[in-house]
Structures are given as structure tokens and as C-alpha cells.
Amino acid sequence: MMFNLPKSVSIIEVGPRDGLQNEKLFVPTEIKKKFIKGLKNAGLQEMELTSFVSPKWVPQMGDAAEIVADCLDLNARDIVLAPNRKGIDRVYMSECKAVAFFVGVSNTFNQKNINKTTADSMAELQPLIAELKDKNYFVRACISTAFYCPYEGKIDENDAINLCTEFVQSGVDELSVADTIGMAAPHEAYSLFSKLKQAFPDILITAHFHDTRKLALANILASLQAGIDRFDTSAGGLGGCPFAPGAAGNAATEDVVYMLERMGISTGVDLKKLVDAIEIVRPHLSRQIESGYFKLHAQTV
Ligand code: HMG
Ligand code: MG
């Protein structure tokens, strides 16, 4: 017997950012723009558009300013990632009003990803969060390696909760808590998300599962039962972090939407239009799309 299921959930589409940052080849900017517009046309109201990170570190996001200038929809929640003050200065030069910071619970992962310890990252970000909140920006905190780290192995649940607590005390609006390398099992997802829901009833809490071991849908179901009603997913199941070896794609938006809608949980996403959007980017990818729903419904596979 299922319990505690919501009537609707929010899907935060991360394909244009988490998906395309990890492609071997640079996806042409014009294709990215059409992909993003196709995703919006499918009803995706919250989206990570791109990242204002160093193009030396992640060349795939080097066209971020142009993407934001062309695709930003001020009536939707379009988010850009930023790692530091320079990223925020780039946000201020754009019209974007929602920012995501990202920090790893694991020190080693954070060093590889942002070249800083977790503590140094937090010391840098706390005043930036306060500044953004003063200016009425929406601030999202992405908590990487909340369950397992490719370098340090299993993460202590209390360490993940402590980092979330620091972010909440800094004033963020949302925690997006990630299984970066797709290693969490449903009992671990249930445990952490139940505790976070209880600890932070007034904060948006979102689950971000990579699907390396094909446990993302099971983890989403477990998180739903823990009271989570927001999920980061990626069209086509694209995704992965260039600095997290073994991180395969995210939970595929189309598979998640299919499962939820079949369960009577509304997502606001039109699956047919979503498949059309994936068809735009698919010829430019270096990988096959493996999601079950896309393989069944695409014209071009
Ligand atoms: P660094 O080398 O220590 O930084 O990198 P730096 O300050 O020495 O700067 C190096 C160069 O980058 C300089 O240029 C800076 O100006 C420039 P140069 O003087 O050599 O010409 N630079 C920038 N340029 C544009 N925008 C910026 C910026 N900052 C510096 N914001 C840094 C430190 C943080 C910059 C680098 O490590 C970085 O960009 N890291 C980003 C890594 C990344 O994007 N990872 C993927 C996203 S996180 C993720 O995928 C996980 C998530 O999905 C959740 C999950 O699944 O776990 C969110
Ligand atoms: Mg990710």
C-alpha cells in the first residue's frame, strides 16, 4: 500500500545544464536554444538553463551568457549555476533572478569540482547568499555527494544534514540534495529526505538522483514517500559531473513523468512535446539515449 503521495509534483529540468555540461563535444549554441525552448513548450516551468562557471573548467557551458540572453523566461523559474563571486557578477550582468550554488559534502569532491574545501566554499558563499537575498533573488543550494563520493566512499548522513543546515541558516530558498554518482539505495534516500523534511518544513526540498545503477526511479518513489514533491530530472536522461567519475545521467524526465502520471500524480509536462524537444538535441550528442520512454516513442531512434 502506497502512502503519503502528493497530488502533484514539481519537475526541475536540469538537462540543459547537468545534461549538456557532461557531453564530450560542445553542443552548438543554436541547438541548445532550440532544445531549451522545446522543453519550455513541453511545460517545464523550472529549469537549470546553464552555468556561469569557468569556461576553462567546463568549456561546454562557455556560451552561458548567450543562452540566458536568448532563453530566459521571467515568468518561469529559470536558474543558472554559479560557483563564486565572478559567477555572481555574471548573473548581475544578465536578467536572471534565480541562482544555484553547488557544494559537496565530501571535501575531496569539492576540491576536484570547485578547487576549494567545503568549509572554504561555504565561507565564500555565505555573504553572496545574503547579498542575493537582499536583492530578492531566488537562491538554490545544490548539495553534491550527499550519499556517496567517488573519492571518499560512503558519506555520513549527519554530515549531509549539517551542510544542509548551514545553507538553510544562510537563507537559501531551496535545497537540491544530490546522489551525484547514483549509488544511493531507496532506504538511504527515504532516511535522509525524511529527516530533511522534518528539520526544514519551510524550505523547498528537491531530490536529484543520477541513474548510474538504475536506482533513480526507485529512489524517487522512496523520496515521494518521505514527503518530497520536487525532483530534478534531465530530458533524455543526460547528465553527469565532469569531476565525478562514474556519474552517469540523471533520472530521465520522460521516465519520471511517465511513472508519476501513471500513479495519478500530476507533473504539468506534455510527454509528446518532451520527446520532440529531445529529438532536437539527440543528433548532436555523443551518447545514446537510453530512457525507456524515449526509445519507445521517438521517431528517429
Ligand atoms: P580556479 O581555477 O581555482 O579559479 O577554479 P580561479 O579563480 O583561479 O580562476 C581560473 C580562471 O577561470 C580565471 O581565468 C578566472 O577569471 C576564470 P584566467 O584569469 O585564467 O583567464 N573564472 C571564471 N570565468 C567565468 N565564470 C566564473 C569564473 N570563475 C573563475 N564564474 C572555479 C575555480 C570555481 C572557477 C572552477 O573550479 C569551476 O568553474 N568549477 C565549476 C565546476 C562545474 O561546473 N562542475 C559541474 C557543476 S556541479 C554538478 O554538476 C553537481 C550537481 O549536478 C549536483 C550533483 O549531481 O551532485 C549540481
Ligand atoms: Mg548532477
XYZ file of C-alpha atoms and ligand atoms in Angstrom:
360
model
C 0.000 0.000 0.000
C 1.474 3.362 -1.036
C 1.286 6.174 1.482
C 1.954 9.876 1.700
C 1.770 10.519 -2.059
C 1.251 14.102 -3.282
C -1.380 15.008 -5.910
C 1.193 16.897 -7.954
C 4.967 17.345 -8.059
C 7.349 19.935 -9.471
C 9.844 18.773 -12.049
C 13.008 20.855 -12.284
C 14.542 20.215 -15.690
C 18.346 20.087 -15.478
C 19.121 18.728 -18.966
C 20.408 21.981 -20.496
C 22.897 22.290 -17.616
C 23.672 18.908 -15.964
C 22.998 17.114 -19.251
C 24.994 19.236 -21.666
C 27.908 20.081 -19.316
C 28.942 16.429 -19.495
C 28.766 15.933 -23.259
C 32.088 15.061 -24.908
C 31.538 17.559 -27.707
C 30.233 21.102 -27.443
C 26.569 21.156 -28.427
C 26.073 24.134 -30.790
C 24.552 27.136 -29.034
C 21.675 27.410 -31.532
C 20.737 23.757 -30.844
C 20.847 24.360 -27.082
C 18.483 27.304 -27.516
C 16.008 25.240 -29.555
C 16.250 22.392 -27.029
C 15.506 24.758 -24.124
C 12.573 26.320 -25.978
C 11.250 22.838 -26.778
C 11.472 21.887 -23.098
C 9.598 25.027 -22.119
C 6.982 24.226 -24.735
C 6.563 20.834 -23.033
C 5.512 22.635 -19.846
C 8.737 22.602 -17.820
C 8.347 25.670 -15.626
C 11.544 25.327 -13.583
C 14.828 24.755 -15.342
C 18.583 24.991 -14.884
C 19.443 26.834 -18.080
C 23.236 26.852 -17.876
C 26.220 27.631 -15.610
C 28.307 30.737 -15.092
C 31.368 28.631 -14.275
C 34.897 28.926 -15.615
C 34.911 28.022 -19.327
C 38.439 26.700 -18.744
C 36.974 24.100 -16.405
C 33.737 23.393 -18.268
C 34.006 24.558 -21.897
C 30.562 23.080 -22.662
C 28.994 25.957 -20.655
C 31.112 28.657 -22.325
C 28.077 30.114 -24.114
C 26.127 30.692 -20.875
C 25.612 34.445 -21.332
C 24.169 33.970 -24.813
C 21.880 31.145 -23.637
C 20.496 33.282 -20.819
C 20.082 36.321 -23.062
C 18.041 34.320 -25.563
C 16.151 31.755 -23.468
C 15.387 33.363 -20.121
C 11.675 33.447 -19.348
C 10.956 35.777 -16.446
C 7.540 34.156 -15.922
C 9.176 30.785 -15.276
C 11.836 29.859 -12.724
C 14.950 29.737 -14.876
C 18.061 29.081 -12.818
C 21.769 29.496 -13.541
C 24.572 27.883 -11.566
C 27.409 29.993 -10.163
C 30.451 28.818 -8.203
C 31.865 32.123 -6.911
C 31.791 35.927 -6.921
C 32.794 36.053 -10.566
C 29.784 33.859 -11.382
C 27.509 36.211 -9.447
C 28.926 39.242 -11.254
C 27.953 37.487 -14.499
C 24.466 36.850 -13.065
C 24.137 40.589 -12.359
C 25.003 41.332 -15.983
C 22.068 39.150 -17.049
C 18.329 39.378 -16.361
C 18.354 36.096 -14.457
C 16.753 36.185 -11.000
C 17.433 32.657 -9.723
C 20.855 31.295 -8.828
C 22.104 27.860 -7.776
C 25.268 27.364 -5.772
C 26.805 23.906 -5.521
C 28.922 22.457 -2.733
C 29.961 18.886 -1.972
C 29.532 17.279 1.423
C 32.761 15.482 0.543
C 35.809 17.693 0.813
C 37.703 15.735 -1.818
C 34.894 16.038 -4.336
C 34.529 19.754 -3.613
C 38.256 20.275 -4.193
C 38.059 18.472 -7.537
C 34.898 20.344 -8.572
C 35.496 23.884 -7.269
C 39.122 23.823 -6.146
C 38.232 24.603 -2.520
C 37.454 22.748 0.673
C 33.809 22.509 1.619
C 34.405 24.928 4.519
C 36.165 27.460 2.281
C 33.334 27.235 -0.246
C 30.764 27.927 2.467
C 32.808 30.866 3.788
C 32.863 32.334 0.266
C 29.206 31.669 -0.484
C 27.519 32.817 2.742
C 27.940 36.563 2.079
C 26.953 36.023 -1.566
C 23.725 34.306 -0.480
C 22.948 37.208 1.896
C 23.626 39.710 -0.895
C 21.381 37.866 -3.355
C 18.564 37.529 -0.811
C 18.801 41.293 -0.115
C 18.227 41.806 -3.824
C 15.266 39.374 -3.833
C 16.907 36.641 -5.880
C 15.758 33.039 -5.595
C 18.672 31.018 -4.202
C 19.013 27.289 -4.573
C 21.715 25.226 -2.894
C 22.812 22.035 -4.631
C 24.293 19.603 -2.130
C 26.573 17.209 -4.018
C 27.778 13.825 -2.779
C 25.046 13.733 -0.124
C 25.120 9.910 -0.055
C 28.356 8.661 -1.663
C 31.516 10.245 -3.025
C 33.595 8.839 -5.884
C 36.737 9.582 -3.823
C 35.696 9.191 -0.177
C 33.032 6.475 -0.391
C 30.009 6.480 1.904
C 29.043 9.872 3.338
C 27.820 10.128 6.927
C 24.161 11.179 6.850
C 24.819 13.706 9.636
C 27.463 15.434 7.512
C 24.912 15.856 4.715
C 22.328 17.205 7.174
C 24.895 19.598 8.684
C 25.777 21.080 5.290
C 22.054 21.483 4.507
C 21.638 23.221 7.878
C 24.442 25.679 7.082
C 22.772 26.547 3.798
C 19.352 26.958 5.431
C 20.854 29.227 8.103
C 22.438 31.279 5.309
C 18.952 31.974 3.935
C 18.576 29.822 0.818
C 15.106 29.126 -0.589
C 15.756 25.596 -1.784
C 17.956 22.599 -1.055
C 18.561 20.279 -4.005
C 20.124 17.221 -2.463
C 22.091 15.023 -4.859
C 23.151 11.439 -5.236
C 25.955 12.567 -7.527
C 27.216 9.130 -8.593
C 23.939 7.231 -8.469
C 24.842 4.935 -5.608
C 22.135 5.597 -3.032
C 19.569 2.879 -2.371
C 15.909 3.629 -1.573
C 16.243 3.115 2.200
C 19.037 5.719 2.258
C 17.005 8.162 0.169
C 13.995 7.664 2.457
C 16.064 8.159 5.591
C 17.850 11.373 4.545
C 14.832 13.008 2.929
C 12.511 12.182 5.854
C 14.971 13.856 8.224
C 15.399 16.899 5.988
C 11.629 17.315 5.577
C 11.213 17.199 9.332
C 14.118 19.553 10.037
C 13.227 22.164 7.387
C 9.453 22.242 6.883
C 9.563 25.746 5.357
C 12.277 25.189 2.752
C 11.781 23.750 -0.711
C 13.500 20.370 -0.735
C 14.313 18.715 -4.028
C 15.818 15.323 -4.795
C 18.474 14.976 -7.532
C 19.265 11.391 -8.483
C 21.823 10.262 -11.008
C 20.897 6.919 -12.515
C 24.240 5.114 -12.751
C 22.894 1.916 -11.196
C 19.325 2.303 -12.462
C 18.040 3.105 -8.977
C 16.806 6.622 -9.698
C 13.109 5.732 -10.126
C 13.182 3.558 -7.001
C 14.834 6.409 -5.105
C 12.226 8.866 -6.392
C 9.459 6.587 -5.140
C 11.163 6.308 -1.740
C 11.598 10.097 -1.598
C 7.945 10.662 -2.513
C 7.043 8.537 0.479
C 9.350 10.673 2.614
C 7.263 13.695 1.580
C 9.390 15.057 -1.275
C 7.410 16.637 -4.093
C 10.189 18.219 -6.150
C 12.584 16.320 -8.415
C 15.493 17.386 -10.601
C 15.380 15.351 -13.790
C 17.058 15.564 -17.167
C 15.398 15.163 -20.564
C 16.789 12.074 -22.253
C 18.498 11.035 -19.012
C 21.533 13.140 -19.972
C 23.874 14.354 -17.303
C 26.834 13.786 -15.066
C 29.519 15.892 -13.480
C 32.874 16.091 -15.302
C 34.629 15.946 -11.896
C 32.705 12.950 -10.526
C 33.949 9.822 -12.272
C 31.191 7.248 -12.602
C 28.369 9.798 -12.609
C 26.038 8.695 -15.368
C 22.986 10.676 -16.432
C 20.195 11.977 -14.243
C 16.820 10.349 -13.873
C 15.233 10.837 -17.308
C 12.447 13.436 -17.221
C 10.262 11.381 -19.563
C 10.535 8.195 -17.481
C 9.857 10.087 -14.247
C 6.883 11.929 -15.764
C 5.509 8.677 -17.180
C 5.765 6.919 -13.807
C 4.230 9.795 -11.856
C 1.370 10.403 -14.269
C 0.589 6.654 -14.255
C 0.369 6.935 -10.462
C -2.128 9.793 -10.786
C 0.429 12.424 -9.721
C 0.305 15.441 -11.977
C 3.522 16.977 -13.365
C 2.273 19.519 -15.903
C 4.604 18.025 -18.533
C 3.427 17.033 -22.017
C 5.300 13.825 -22.898
C 4.824 14.133 -26.643
C 6.307 17.641 -26.697
C 9.100 16.469 -24.391
C 10.070 13.750 -26.871
C 10.034 16.395 -29.635
C 12.456 18.527 -27.582
C 14.841 15.594 -27.058
C 14.765 14.894 -30.800
C 16.218 18.386 -31.344
C 19.367 17.691 -29.330
C 19.770 13.948 -29.907
C 21.726 14.161 -33.230
C 24.301 16.402 -31.503
C 25.008 14.088 -28.550
C 27.996 11.806 -28.123
C 25.895 9.225 -26.300
C 22.819 7.120 -26.954
C 19.602 7.992 -25.192
C 18.727 5.040 -23.015
C 15.451 6.103 -21.415
C 12.666 3.595 -21.908
C 10.004 6.160 -22.763
C 12.120 7.905 -25.410
C 13.164 4.642 -27.071
C 9.513 3.626 -27.392
C 8.225 6.945 -28.676
C 10.966 8.702 -30.651
C 10.732 8.968 -34.436
C 14.462 8.861 -35.037
C 15.976 6.115 -32.859
P 40.103 28.088 -10.101
O 40.997 27.693 -11.237
O 40.505 27.756 -8.715
O 39.669 29.603 -10.144
O 38.678 27.417 -10.408
P 40.399 30.937 -10.448
O 39.716 31.974 -9.623
O 41.897 30.758 -10.315
O 40.048 31.189 -11.987
C 40.593 30.461 -13.056
C 40.153 31.105 -14.352
O 38.734 30.982 -14.511
C 40.431 32.614 -14.370
O 40.600 32.957 -15.724
C 39.124 33.206 -13.878
O 38.913 34.521 -14.317
C 38.110 32.260 -14.510
P 42.058 33.429 -16.258
O 42.469 34.555 -15.396
O 42.927 32.217 -16.069
O 41.788 33.774 -17.687
N 36.879 32.169 -13.728
C 35.657 32.301 -14.256
N 35.241 32.547 -15.510
C 33.914 32.622 -15.705
N 32.995 32.440 -14.723
C 33.384 32.188 -13.458
C 34.773 32.119 -13.188
N 35.470 31.876 -12.072
C 36.760 31.929 -12.417
N 32.458 32.011 -12.502
C 36.282 27.551 -10.264
C 37.599 27.613 -9.515
C 35.179 27.515 -9.239
C 36.159 28.782 -11.158
C 36.272 26.274 -11.159
O 36.625 25.189 -10.337
C 34.938 25.986 -11.782
O 34.481 26.736 -12.643
N 34.292 24.869 -11.387
C 32.988 24.510 -11.905
C 32.843 23.025 -11.961
C 31.476 22.634 -12.507
O 30.844 23.383 -13.221
N 31.024 21.415 -12.151
C 29.752 20.927 -12.598
C 28.592 21.560 -11.897
S 28.262 20.861 -10.299
C 27.394 19.404 -10.634
O 27.277 19.003 -11.762
C 26.731 18.689 -9.495
C 25.217 18.893 -9.428
O 24.584 18.453 -10.608
C 24.642 18.104 -8.246
C 25.132 16.664 -8.240
O 24.743 15.895 -9.122
O 25.952 16.366 -7.356
C 24.859 20.368 -9.228
Mg 24.020 16.427 -11.064
